[in-house]
Structure formats: C-alpha cells, structure tokens
Tab-separated table of N, CA and C in Angstrom:
chain	number	residue	atom	x	y	z
Y	28	UNK	N	-174.258	-141.915	18.313
Y	28	UNK	CA	-174.905	-140.887	18.313
Y	28	UNK	C	-176.045	-139.375	19.719
Y	29	UNK	N	-175.513	-138.166	19.463
Y	29	UNK	CA	-176.611	-137.658	20.343
Y	29	UNK	C	-177.906	-136.344	19.490
Y	30	UNK	N	-178.443	-136.198	20.676
Y	30	UNK	CA	-178.745	-135.193	20.155
Y	30	UNK	C	-178.888	-133.828	21.353
Y	31	UNK	N	-177.850	-132.851	21.143
Y	31	UNK	CA	-178.134	-131.607	22.335
Y	31	UNK	C	-179.359	-130.433	21.968
Y	32	UNK	N	-179.963	-130.503	23.268
Y	32	UNK	CA	-181.011	-128.885	23.015
Y	32	UNK	C	-180.334	-127.535	22.947
Y	33	UNK	N	-179.979	-127.158	21.960
Y	33	UNK	CA	-179.532	-125.445	21.176
Y	33	UNK	C	-180.418	-125.195	21.190
Y	34	UNK	N	-179.854	-123.943	20.582
Y	34	UNK	CA	-180.117	-122.797	19.600
Y	34	UNK	C	-179.285	-122.169	19.035
Y	35	UNK	N	-179.568	-122.932	17.974
Y	35	UNK	CA	-178.515	-122.595	16.134
Y	35	UNK	C	-178.592	-121.889	15.972
Y	36	UNK	N	-176.863	-121.424	15.665
Y	36	UNK	CA	-175.819	-119.992	15.830
Y	36	UNK	C	-176.920	-119.739	14.813
Y	37	UNK	N	-177.475	-120.848	12.975
Y	37	UNK	CA	-177.890	-119.662	12.164
Y	37	UNK	C	-179.410	-119.193	12.340
Y	38	UNK	N	-179.499	-119.348	13.034
Y	38	UNK	CA	-181.136	-119.162	13.917
Y	38	UNK	C	-180.736	-117.884	14.354
Y	39	UNK	N	-179.574	-117.717	15.714
Y	39	UNK	CA	-179.478	-116.639	15.791
Y	39	UNK	C	-178.385	-115.763	14.806
Y	40	UNK	N	-178.271	-116.054	13.907
Y	40	UNK	CA	-177.684	-115.074	12.637
Y	40	UNK	C	-178.477	-114.386	12.070
Y	41	UNK	N	-180.070	-115.496	12.176
Y	41	UNK	CA	-181.878	-114.655	11.430
Y	41	UNK	C	-182.106	-114.342	11.754
Y	42	UNK	N	-181.970	-113.571	13.156
Y	42	UNK	CA	-182.864	-112.993	14.320
Y	42	UNK	C	-182.251	-111.691	14.112
Y	43	UNK	N	-180.735	-111.349	13.319
Y	43	UNK	CA	-179.752	-109.529	12.972
Y	43	UNK	C	-180.454	-109.700	11.475
Y	44	UNK	N	-180.946	-110.372	11.233
Y	44	UNK	CA	-181.386	-110.453	9.329
Y	44	UNK	C	-182.789	-110.244	9.535
Y	45	UNK	N	-183.732	-110.493	10.389
Y	45	UNK	CA	-184.764	-110.862	9.730
Y	45	UNK	C	-185.820	-109.121	9.402
Y	46	UNK	N	-186.129	-108.527	11.330
Y	46	UNK	CA	-187.294	-107.575	11.514
Y	46	UNK	C	-186.519	-106.320	11.234
Y	47	UNK	N	-185.029	-105.870	11.727
Y	47	UNK	CA	-184.031	-105.739	10.862
Y	47	UNK	C	-183.010	-106.018	10.046
Y	48	UNK	N	-183.342	-105.861	9.519
Y	48	UNK	CA	-182.127	-106.105	8.001
Y	48	UNK	C	-181.411	-105.861	8.509
Y	49	UNK	N	-179.898	-106.677	9.528
Y	49	UNK	CA	-178.405	-105.589	9.122
Y	49	UNK	C	-177.703	-105.032	8.175
Y	50	UNK	N	-177.714	-106.309	7.028
Y	50	UNK	CA	-177.525	-106.506	6.022
Y	50	UNK	C	-177.185	-105.300	4.875
Y	51	UNK	N	-178.646	-105.176	4.748
Y	51	UNK	CA	-178.741	-103.434	3.793
Y	51	UNK	C	-180.228	-102.965	4.236
Y	52	UNK	N	-180.459	-103.061	5.396
Y	52	UNK	CA	-181.013	-101.296	5.907
Y	52	UNK	C	-179.738	-100.537	6.119
Y	53	UNK	N	-180.679	-99.346	5.919
Y	53	UNK	CA	-179.465	-98.097	6.766
Y	53	UNK	C	-179.257	-97.561	8.280
Y	54	UNK	N	-178.530	-98.439	8.388
Y	54	UNK	CA	-178.619	-97.877	9.639
Y	54	UNK	C	-176.941	-96.555	10.442
Y	55	UNK	N	-177.595	-95.913	11.323
Y	55	UNK	CA	-177.567	-94.668	11.294
Y	55	UNK	C	-176.617	-94.367	12.924
Y	56	UNK	N	-175.656	-93.840	13.666
Y	56	UNK	CA	-175.716	-93.389	14.500
Y	56	UNK	C	-175.170	-91.678	14.868
Y	57	UNK	N	-176.087	-91.413	16.413
Y	57	UNK	CA	-176.562	-89.559	16.122
Y	57	UNK	C	-176.118	-89.621	17.271
Y	58	UNK	N	-175.734	-88.321	17.077
Y	58	UNK	CA	-174.709	-88.634	18.361
Y	58	UNK	C	-176.496	-87.264	19.532
Y	59	UNK	N	-175.618	-87.257	21.097
Y	59	UNK	CA	-176.387	-87.212	21.336
Y	59	UNK	C	-175.455	-86.120	22.496
Y	60	UNK	N	-176.571	-84.793	22.432
Y	60	UNK	CA	-175.971	-83.669	23.034
Y	60	UNK	C	-175.830	-83.640	24.679
Y	61	UNK	N	-174.678	-83.167	24.992
Y	61	UNK	CA	-174.362	-82.994	26.299
Y	61	UNK	C	-175.457	-82.561	26.788
Y	62	UNK	N	-175.398	-82.621	28.813
Y	62	UNK	CA	-176.380	-82.507	29.728
Y	62	UNK	C	-177.812	-82.331	28.346
Y	63	UNK	N	-178.341	-83.984	28.502
Y	63	UNK	CA	-179.481	-84.105	27.737
Y	63	UNK	C	-180.238	-84.098	29.075
Y	64	UNK	N	-181.462	-83.603	28.243
Y	64	UNK	CA	-182.897	-83.482	29.217
Y	64	UNK	C	-183.508	-85.658	29.584
Y	65	UNK	N	-183.699	-86.721	28.482
Y	65	UNK	CA	-183.701	-87.684	28.318
Y	65	UNK	C	-182.848	-87.990	28.417
Y	66	UNK	N	-183.751	-89.422	28.716
Y	66	UNK	CA	-182.794	-90.960	29.540
Y	66	UNK	C	-182.840	-91.680	28.871
Y	67	UNK	N	-181.690	-92.376	28.733
Y	67	UNK	CA	-181.159	-93.377	27.640
Y	67	UNK	C	-180.713	-94.552	27.162
Y	68	UNK	N	-181.667	-95.640	27.244
Y	68	UNK	CA	-181.881	-96.848	27.980
Y	68	UNK	C	-181.735	-98.360	26.916
Y	69	UNK	N	-181.819	-98.791	27.841
Y	69	UNK	CA	-182.612	-100.287	27.213
Y	69	UNK	C	-183.101	-99.961	27.186
Y	70	UNK	N	-184.826	-99.141	27.827
Y	70	UNK	CA	-185.983	-98.840	26.965
Y	70	UNK	C	-186.180	-98.811	25.485
Y	71	UNK	N	-184.884	-97.655	25.093
Y	71	UNK	CA	-185.237	-96.463	24.020
Y	71	UNK	C	-185.850	-97.318	22.801
Y	72	UNK	N	-186.970	-96.573	22.130
Y	72	UNK	CA	-186.920	-97.576	20.920
Y	72	UNK	C	-187.194	-96.225	19.736
Y	73	UNK	N	-186.656	-95.370	20.517
Y	73	UNK	CA	-186.252	-95.084	19.007
Y	73	UNK	C	-185.613	-94.141	19.230
Y	74	UNK	N	-185.167	-93.162	17.771
Y	74	UNK	CA	-184.355	-92.201	16.950
Y	74	UNK	C	-184.718	-90.467	17.230
Y	75	UNK	N	-186.821	-91.803	17.107
Y	75	UNK	CA	-187.211	-89.968	17.416
Y	75	UNK	C	-187.723	-89.943	18.576
Y	76	UNK	N	-187.570	-90.716	20.070
Y	76	UNK	CA	-187.598	-89.948	20.874
Y	76	UNK	C	-186.087	-88.995	21.141
Y	77	UNK	N	-185.068	-88.672	20.573
Y	77	UNK	CA	-183.736	-88.066	20.946
Y	77	UNK	C	-184.132	-86.559	20.007
Y	78	UNK	N	-184.855	-87.034	19.030
Y	78	UNK	CA	-185.815	-85.399	18.278
Y	78	UNK	C	-186.793	-85.105	18.819
Y	79	UNK	N	-187.190	-85.666	19.735
Y	79	UNK	CA	-188.497	-84.925	20.673
Y	79	UNK	C	-188.047	-84.493	21.954
Y	80	UNK	N	-186.997	-84.810	22.066
Y	80	UNK	CA	-186.475	-84.697	23.086
Y	80	UNK	C	-185.916	-83.078	23.396
Y	81	UNK	N	-185.569	-82.544	21.894
Y	81	UNK	CA	-184.148	-81.831	22.216
Y	81	UNK	C	-183.345	-81.837	22.247
Y	82	UNK	N	-182.477	-83.245	22.217
Y	82	UNK	CA	-181.587	-84.005	22.301
Y	82	UNK	C	-180.623	-85.037	21.605
Y	83	UNK	N	-180.365	-83.900	20.516
Y	83	UNK	CA	-179.623	-84.051	19.001
Y	83	UNK	C	-178.177	-83.759	18.713
Y	84	UNK	N	-176.816	-84.205	19.416
Y	84	UNK	CA	-176.999	-82.531	19.424
Y	84	UNK	C	-176.407	-81.770	18.013
Y	85	UNK	N	-175.556	-81.148	17.886
Y	85	UNK	CA	-175.864	-79.742	16.965
Y	85	UNK	C	-174.529	-79.250	16.954
Y	86	UNK	N	-174.221	-78.660	16.041
Y	86	UNK	CA	-173.043	-77.807	15.707
Y	86	UNK	C	-172.537	-77.373	14.228
Y	87	UNK	N	-171.069	-77.548	13.675
Y	87	UNK	CA	-170.095	-77.015	12.389
Y	87	UNK	C	-169.739	-78.541	11.891
Y	88	UNK	N	-171.219	-78.229	10.763
Y	88	UNK	CA	-171.115	-79.633	9.954
Y	88	UNK	C	-171.707	-80.525	10.708
Y	89	UNK	N	-172.027	-81.050	11.524
Y	89	UNK	CA	-173.207	-82.523	11.617
Y	89	UNK	C	-174.212	-82.724	11.321
Y	90	UNK	N	-175.082	-82.845	10.808
Y	90	UNK	CA	-175.728	-83.603	10.219
Y	90	UNK	C	-177.063	-83.856	11.373
Y	91	UNK	N	-178.158	-83.277	10.758
Y	91	UNK	CA	-179.524	-84.390	11.748
Y	91	UNK	C	-179.386	-85.161	11.966
Y	92	UNK	N	-179.856	-85.994	11.873
Y	92	UNK	CA	-180.027	-87.885	11.772
Y	92	UNK	C	-178.581	-88.583	11.859
Y	93	UNK	N	-177.170	-88.398	11.623
Y	93	UNK	CA	-176.012	-88.718	12.242
Y	93	UNK	C	-175.588	-90.222	10.774
Y	94	UNK	N	-174.614	-90.488	10.581
Y	94	UNK	CA	-174.071	-90.663	9.468
Y	94	UNK	C	-173.654	-92.343	9.586
Y	95	UNK	N	-173.868	-92.332	8.285
Y	95	UNK	CA	-174.588	-94.065	8.383
Y	95	UNK	C	-173.512	-95.119	7.949
Y	96	UNK	N	-173.154	-95.997	8.908
Y	96	UNK	CA	-172.817	-97.517	9.371
Y	96	UNK	C	-172.596	-96.799	7.272
Y	97	UNK	N	-171.343	-98.095	7.383
Y	97	UNK	CA	-170.485	-98.649	5.624
Y	97	UNK	C	-169.775	-99.654	6.299
Y	98	UNK	N	-170.209	-100.967	5.775
Y	98	UNK	CA	-169.708	-102.315	5.208
Y	98	UNK	C	-169.929	-102.617	6.296
Y	99	UNK	N	-171.557	-102.571	6.528
Y	99	UNK	CA	-172.494	-103.971	8.193
Y	99	UNK	C	-171.925	-105.213	7.275
Y	100	UNK	N	-171.209	-105.630	8.485
Y	100	UNK	CA	-171.032	-107.067	8.088
Y	100	UNK	C	-171.991	-108.117	9.669
Y	101	UNK	N	-172.412	-108.925	8.685
Y	101	UNK	CA	-173.334	-110.138	10.002
Y	101	UNK	C	-172.650	-111.300	10.665
Y	102	UNK	N	-172.047	-112.201	10.962
Y	102	UNK	CA	-171.553	-113.133	11.092
Y	102	UNK	C	-172.161	-114.058	12.919
Y	103	UNK	N	-171.630	-114.748	12.622
Y	103	UNK	CA	-171.346	-115.913	13.844
Y	103	UNK	C	-169.993	-116.195	13.935
Y	104	UNK	N	-169.230	-117.457	15.526
Y	104	UNK	CA	-168.249	-117.904	15.974
Y	104	UNK	C	-168.677	-118.613	16.926
Y	105	UNK	N	-167.587	-119.285	16.568
Y	105	UNK	CA	-168.084	-120.232	17.056
Y	105	UNK	C	-166.342	-120.827	18.301
Y	106	UNK	N	-166.227	-120.504	19.889
Y	106	UNK	CA	-165.819	-120.738	20.221
Y	106	UNK	C	-165.662	-122.110	21.882
Y	107	UNK	N	-165.625	-122.812	22.002
Y	107	UNK	CA	-165.327	-123.455	22.455
Y	107	UNK	C	-164.937	-123.023	24.293
Y	108	UNK	N	-164.495	-122.411	24.437
Y	108	UNK	CA	-164.634	-121.187	25.223
Y	108	UNK	C	-165.906	-120.838	25.891
Y	109	UNK	N	-166.184	-119.332	25.503
Y	109	UNK	CA	-167.593	-119.074	25.991
Y	109	UNK	C	-169.117	-119.309	25.219
Y	110	UNK	N	-168.690	-119.916	24.439
Y	110	UNK	CA	-170.343	-120.234	23.877
Y	110	UNK	C	-170.690	-119.944	22.220
Y	111	UNK	N	-171.538	-120.086	21.233
Y	111	UNK	CA	-171.605	-119.699	20.521
Y	111	UNK	C	-171.773	-117.877	20.140
Y	112	UNK	N	-171.860	-117.155	19.006
Y	112	UNK	CA	-172.513	-116.174	19.231
Y	112	UNK	C	-172.433	-115.721	17.873
Y	113	UNK	N	-173.590	-114.691	17.578
Y	113	UNK	CA	-174.099	-114.088	16.470
Y	113	UNK	C	-174.155	-112.779	16.450
Y	114	UNK	N	-173.660	-111.922	15.527
Y	114	UNK	CA	-172.721	-110.739	15.560
Y	114	UNK	C	-173.545	-109.717	14.432
Y	115	UNK	N	-173.140	-108.330	14.307
Y	115	UNK	CA	-172.724	-107.371	13.564
Y	115	UNK	C	-171.687	-106.218	13.681
Y	116	UNK	N	-170.938	-106.341	12.801
Y	116	UNK	CA	-170.062	-105.531	12.977
Y	116	UNK	C	-170.496	-104.163	11.369
Y	117	UNK	N	-169.222	-103.855	11.523
Y	117	UNK	CA	-169.425	-102.132	11.142
Y	117	UNK	C	-167.853	-100.876	10.873
Y	118	UNK	N	-168.236	-100.163	9.915
Y	118	UNK	CA	-166.219	-99.606	10.135
Y	118	UNK	C	-167.285	-98.815	11.069
Y	119	UNK	N	-165.880	-97.801	12.152
Y	119	UNK	CA	-165.330	-96.509	12.593
Y	119	UNK	C	-166.491	-96.539	11.916
Y	120	UNK	N	-167.410	-95.162	13.108
Y	120	UNK	CA	-168.054	-93.620	12.631
Y	120	UNK	C	-166.925	-92.512	12.457
Y	121	UNK	N	-167.307	-91.667	11.645
Y	121	UNK	CA	-166.319	-90.456	11.694
Y	121	UNK	C	-167.388	-89.259	11.132
Y	122	UNK	N	-167.534	-88.971	12.367
Y	122	UNK	CA	-167.960	-87.262	11.625
Y	122	UNK	C	-166.745	-86.161	11.621
Y	123	UNK	N	-167.372	-85.604	10.464
Y	123	UNK	CA	-166.047	-85.491	9.160
Y	123	UNK	C	-166.250	-83.427	9.536
Y	124	UNK	N	-165.240	-83.452	10.073
Y	124	UNK	CA	-165.029	-81.929	9.205
Y	124	UNK	C	-166.163	-80.806	10.719
Y	125	UNK	N	-166.006	-80.999	11.578
Y	125	UNK	CA	-167.281	-80.525	12.649
Y	125	UNK	C	-166.746	-80.375	14.682
Y	126	UNK	N	-167.564	-79.206	14.393
Y	126	UNK	CA	-167.250	-78.326	15.485
Y	126	UNK	C	-168.588	-79.005	16.442
Y	127	UNK	N	-169.078	-79.775	17.182
Y	127	UNK	CA	-169.697	-80.421	18.295
Y	127	UNK	C	-168.939	-81.096	19.401
Y	128	UNK	N	-170.048	-81.613	20.354
Y	128	UNK	CA	-169.640	-82.301	21.664
Y	128	UNK	C	-171.034	-83.021	22.101
Y	129	UNK	N	-170.399	-84.090	21.942
Y	129	UNK	CA	-171.431	-85.042	22.959
Y	129	UNK	C	-171.022	-85.791	24.538
Y	130	UNK	N	-172.536	-86.365	24.142
Y	130	UNK	CA	-172.157	-87.184	25.620
Y	130	UNK	C	-172.913	-88.999	26.001
Y	131	UNK	N	-172.905	-89.506	24.772
Y	131	UNK	CA	-173.394	-90.125	23.875
Y	131	UNK	C	-173.403	-90.593	23.086
Y	132	UNK	N	-174.360	-91.239	22.369
Y	132	UNK	CA	-175.357	-91.590	20.650
Y	132	UNK	C	-176.120	-92.983	20.815
Y	133	UNK	N	-177.438	-92.520	19.822
Y	133	UNK	CA	-177.770	-93.129	19.866
Y	133	UNK	C	-177.318	-94.665	18.653
Y	134	UNK	N	-178.127	-95.544	17.960
Y	134	UNK	CA	-177.752	-96.372	16.596
Y	134	UNK	C	-178.046	-96.351	16.514
Y	135	UNK	N	-179.278	-97.001	15.223
Y	135	UNK	CA	-180.828	-96.630	14.465
Y	135	UNK	C	-180.985	-97.413	13.760
Y	136	UNK	N	-182.287	-97.553	13.926
Y	136	UNK	CA	-182.549	-97.712	12.036
Y	136	UNK	C	-183.317	-96.972	10.788
Y	137	UNK	N	-182.365	-96.352	10.363
Y	137	UNK	CA	-183.133	-95.356	9.589
Y	137	UNK	C	-184.427	-95.816	8.557
Y	138	UNK	N	-184.307	-97.408	8.095
Y	138	UNK	CA	-184.815	-97.675	6.440
Y	138	UNK	C	-185.746	-98.079	7.271
Y	139	UNK	N	-186.302	-99.116	8.339
Y	139	UNK	CA	-187.434	-99.263	9.138
Y	139	UNK	C	-188.263	-97.513	9.429
Y	140	UNK	N	-189.420	-98.336	9.871
Y	140	UNK	CA	-190.354	-97.732	10.390
Y	140	UNK	C	-190.234	-97.350	11.788
Y	141	UNK	N	-190.715	-95.214	12.738
Y	141	UNK	CA	-191.269	-94.844	13.106
Y	141	UNK	C	-188.883	-95.075	13.895
Y	142	UNK	N	-187.602	-95.026	13.290
Y	142	UNK	CA	-186.395	-94.625	12.980
Y	142	UNK	C	-186.470	-96.409	14.739
Y	143	UNK	N	-186.055	-97.339	14.541
Y	143	UNK	CA	-185.906	-98.348	15.827
Y	143	UNK	C	-184.862	-98.178	15.979
Y	144	UNK	N	-184.555	-97.553	17.657
Y	144	UNK	CA	-183.270	-97.852	18.105
Y	144	UNK	C	-183.048	-99.519	18.136
Y	145	UNK	N	-181.519	-99.171	18.021
Y	145	UNK	CA	-180.850	-100.075	18.222
Y	145	UNK	C	-179.875	-100.877	19.865
Y	146	UNK	N	-179.026	-99.846	19.917
Y	146	UNK	CA	-178.654	-99.338	20.950
Y	146	UNK	C	-178.508	-97.696	21.412
Y	147	UNK	N	-177.480	-97.465	22.166
Y	147	UNK	CA	-177.774	-95.819	22.491
Y	147	UNK	C	-175.962	-96.615	23.698
Y	148	UNK	N	-175.385	-94.815	24.154
Y	148	UNK	CA	-174.106	-95.498	24.073
Y	148	UNK	C	-173.488	-93.770	24.801
Y	149	UNK	N	-173.425	-94.145	26.023
Y	149	UNK	CA	-172.988	-93.137	26.807
Y	149	UNK	C	-171.186	-93.110	27.200
Y	150	UNK	N	-171.111	-91.632	26.468
Y	150	UNK	CA	-169.916	-91.504	26.041
Y	150	UNK	C	-169.384	-92.097	27.011
Y	151	UNK	N	-169.178	-91.119	28.288
Y	151	UNK	CA	-168.574	-90.981	29.902
Y	151	UNK	C	-166.965	-90.795	29.627
Y	152	UNK	N	-165.911	-90.235	29.498
Y	152	UNK	CA	-166.295	-88.581	29.278
Y	152	UNK	C	-166.982	-88.092	28.040
Y	153	UNK	N	-167.501	-86.329	28.645
Y	153	UNK	CA	-168.602	-86.164	27.207
Y	153	UNK	C	-166.677	-86.756	26.362
Y	154	UNK	N	-167.605	-86.433	24.940
Y	154	UNK	CA	-166.655	-85.949	23.532
Y	154	UNK	C	-166.886	-84.902	22.959
Y	155	UNK	N	-165.544	-84.171	21.538
Y	155	UNK	CA	-165.970	-82.766	21.699
Y	155	UNK	C	-165.234	-82.950	20.191
Y	156	UNK	N	-165.172	-82.237	19.270
Y	156	UNK	CA	-164.152	-81.966	17.790
Y	156	UNK	C	-164.325	-80.617	17.677
Y	157	UNK	N	-162.994	-79.879	17.454
Y	157	UNK	CA	-163.045	-78.774	17.589
Y	157	UNK	C	-162.521	-78.535	15.606
Y	158	UNK	N	-163.483	-78.231	14.917
Y	158	UNK	CA	-163.081	-77.527	13.284
Y	158	UNK	C	-162.604	-79.952	13.056
Y	159	UNK	N	-162.269	-79.908	12.962
Y	159	UNK	CA	-162.262	-81.600	13.526
Y	159	UNK	C	-163.089	-83.007	12.815
Y	160	UNK	N	-162.444	-83.915	12.496
Y	160	UNK	CA	-163.000	-84.963	12.736
Y	160	UNK	C	-163.657	-86.038	14.235
Y	161	UNK	N	-164.439	-86.592	14.594
Y	161	UNK	CA	-164.378	-86.799	15.318
Y	161	UNK	C	-165.326	-88.749	14.865
Y	162	UNK	N	-164.610	-89.722	16.011
Y	162	UNK	CA	-164.524	-90.671	15.389
Y	162	UNK	C	-164.788	-91.604	16.262
Y	163	UNK	N	-166.182	-92.384	16.257
Y	163	UNK	CA	-166.241	-93.246	17.049
Y	163	UNK	C	-166.015	-94.549	16.821
Y	164	UNK	N	-165.497	-95.442	17.970
Y	164	UNK	CA	-165.045	-96.786	17.102
Y	164	UNK	C	-165.539	-97.221	17.870
Y	165	UNK	N	-166.487	-98.205	16.435
Y	165	UNK	CA	-166.846	-98.612	17.210
Y	165	UNK	C	-166.552	-100.405	17.336
Y	166	UNK	N	-166.697	-101.572	19.203
Y	166	UNK	CA	-165.880	-102.626	19.147
Y	166	UNK	C	-166.280	-103.445	17.870
Y	167	UNK	N	-164.709	-104.839	17.519
Y	167	UNK	CA	-165.313	-105.460	16.527
Y	167	UNK	C	-165.599	-106.508	16.961
Y	168	UNK	N	-165.991	-107.523	16.469
Y	168	UNK	CA	-166.770	-108.640	17.040
Y	168	UNK	C	-165.209	-109.630	18.163
Y	169	UNK	N	-164.275	-109.531	18.106
Y	169	UNK	CA	-163.538	-110.255	18.404
Y	169	UNK	C	-163.232	-112.060	18.920
Y	170	UNK	N	-162.332	-112.258	19.403
Y	170	UNK	CA	-162.434	-113.921	18.617
Y	170	UNK	C	-162.844	-114.301	18.902
Y	171	UNK	N	-164.309	-114.055	19.593
Y	171	UNK	CA	-165.764	-115.171	20.310
Y	171	UNK	C	-167.004	-113.764	19.473
Y	172	UNK	N	-167.090	-113.544	19.034
Y	172	UNK	CA	-167.714	-112.706	19.303
Y	172	UNK	C	-168.587	-110.970	21.306
Y	173	UNK	N	-168.002	-111.259	22.051
Y	173	UNK	CA	-167.838	-110.329	23.369
Y	173	UNK	C	-167.468	-109.255	22.713
Y	174	UNK	N	-167.201	-108.657	21.981
Y	174	UNK	CA	-166.932	-107.283	22.223
Y	174	UNK	C	-168.088	-106.393	21.206
Y	175	UNK	N	-168.277	-107.555	20.124
Y	175	UNK	CA	-169.514	-106.634	18.863
Y	175	UNK	C	-170.534	-105.702	19.350
Y	176	UNK	N	-170.739	-105.009	18.544
Y	176	UNK	CA	-171.800	-103.710	19.008
Y	176	UNK	C	-172.603	-104.489	19.680
Y	177	UNK	N	-173.541	-105.379	18.383
Y	177	UNK	CA	-174.717	-106.033	19.306
Y	177	UNK	C	-174.244	-108.239	19.303
Y	178	UNK	N	-174.336	-108.137	20.149
Y	178	UNK	CA	-174.093	-109.641	19.806
Y	178	UNK	C	-174.988	-110.173	20.494
Y	179	UNK	N	-175.753	-111.891	20.073
Y	179	UNK	CA	-175.993	-112.711	20.519
Y	179	UNK	C	-175.155	-114.614	20.445
Y	180	UNK	N	-175.945	-114.896	22.083
Y	180	UNK	CA	-174.677	-115.687	22.571
Y	180	UNK	C	-175.912	-117.285	22.904
Y	181	UNK	N	-175.355	-117.887	22.256
Y	181	UNK	CA	-175.885	-119.195	22.395
Y	181	UNK	C	-174.899	-120.093	23.696
Y	182	UNK	N	-174.301	-119.848	25.192
Y	182	UNK	CA	-174.027	-120.544	26.378
Y	182	UNK	C	-174.491	-121.812	26.949
C-alpha cells in the first residue's frame, strides 16, 4: 500500500460547484462589440464591466445580457497520459435571427451577485450575422478534458 500526495479529483469538481454553482446557476454568453474600448482578459471580473464600458454588441434581435447556456454539465476525467481533469461543458450558444457583429464574448454567471466573469473569448477574426443565426461553438471536454471551456488540471 502507498499514499501519493495529490489533489482529489472529486475536490476539483467541487470547486466548480461551490462559489459558482455551475450546474444550477444561469450562465450566459454576451457578445462584445467590434472596436471595443475596454480591455478584457484574465483580469476581467464582471459582465458589468462590459456594460459600463458600453462594449456589449448590439443589433437586430440581439438582447442585452446575451444568451443562457443550456445543458451545462460538470464532470471529471482520468487520463494516464494527461493527468486528471475536472471540467464543465454546455451546448453551443446560438444567437437566433440576429444582425450583429462581435469581436469576442464574455461568459458570466447571471445568478451570482455582480454578474461575475468566468471567461472571455477573442473571436479573431471578428464574426457577424445578417438576419441569420450566429453560433458560438463551445469546445467539448475531449478525451482528457483538455479542450473544455473551463478545466482544472491535476498533473
């Protein structure tokens, strides 16, 4: 018998379920307009920052606040080549019948106080739709959770 020092995979998963209850809170993806005035990166703390900078995209049939993620799941994987992973995944996000242009997006928790940011995405290049659907493809967890939208690794 042996004991190996490590963080338990169950704990990694619980991190995603506590302060942000990923599996039950409403998570939204809002579009950031082209030629935004703010800087959005790992230091972005809230969707409200996008709003206060007047940087949320706007257009026909685009609703301020964005679209709620659906079928959000939290999981964990064990992979002998890549280590252990905890992740969350959701269906791709579709903005339906919109005319809008965006250079990026912010994923945030609409349930938690202050609309805290989870992640920001640079579309590079800019994307647009004219009286059509704009789909943001969210990466799935892959075989080792490497591509998931948010993943926590223990390697």
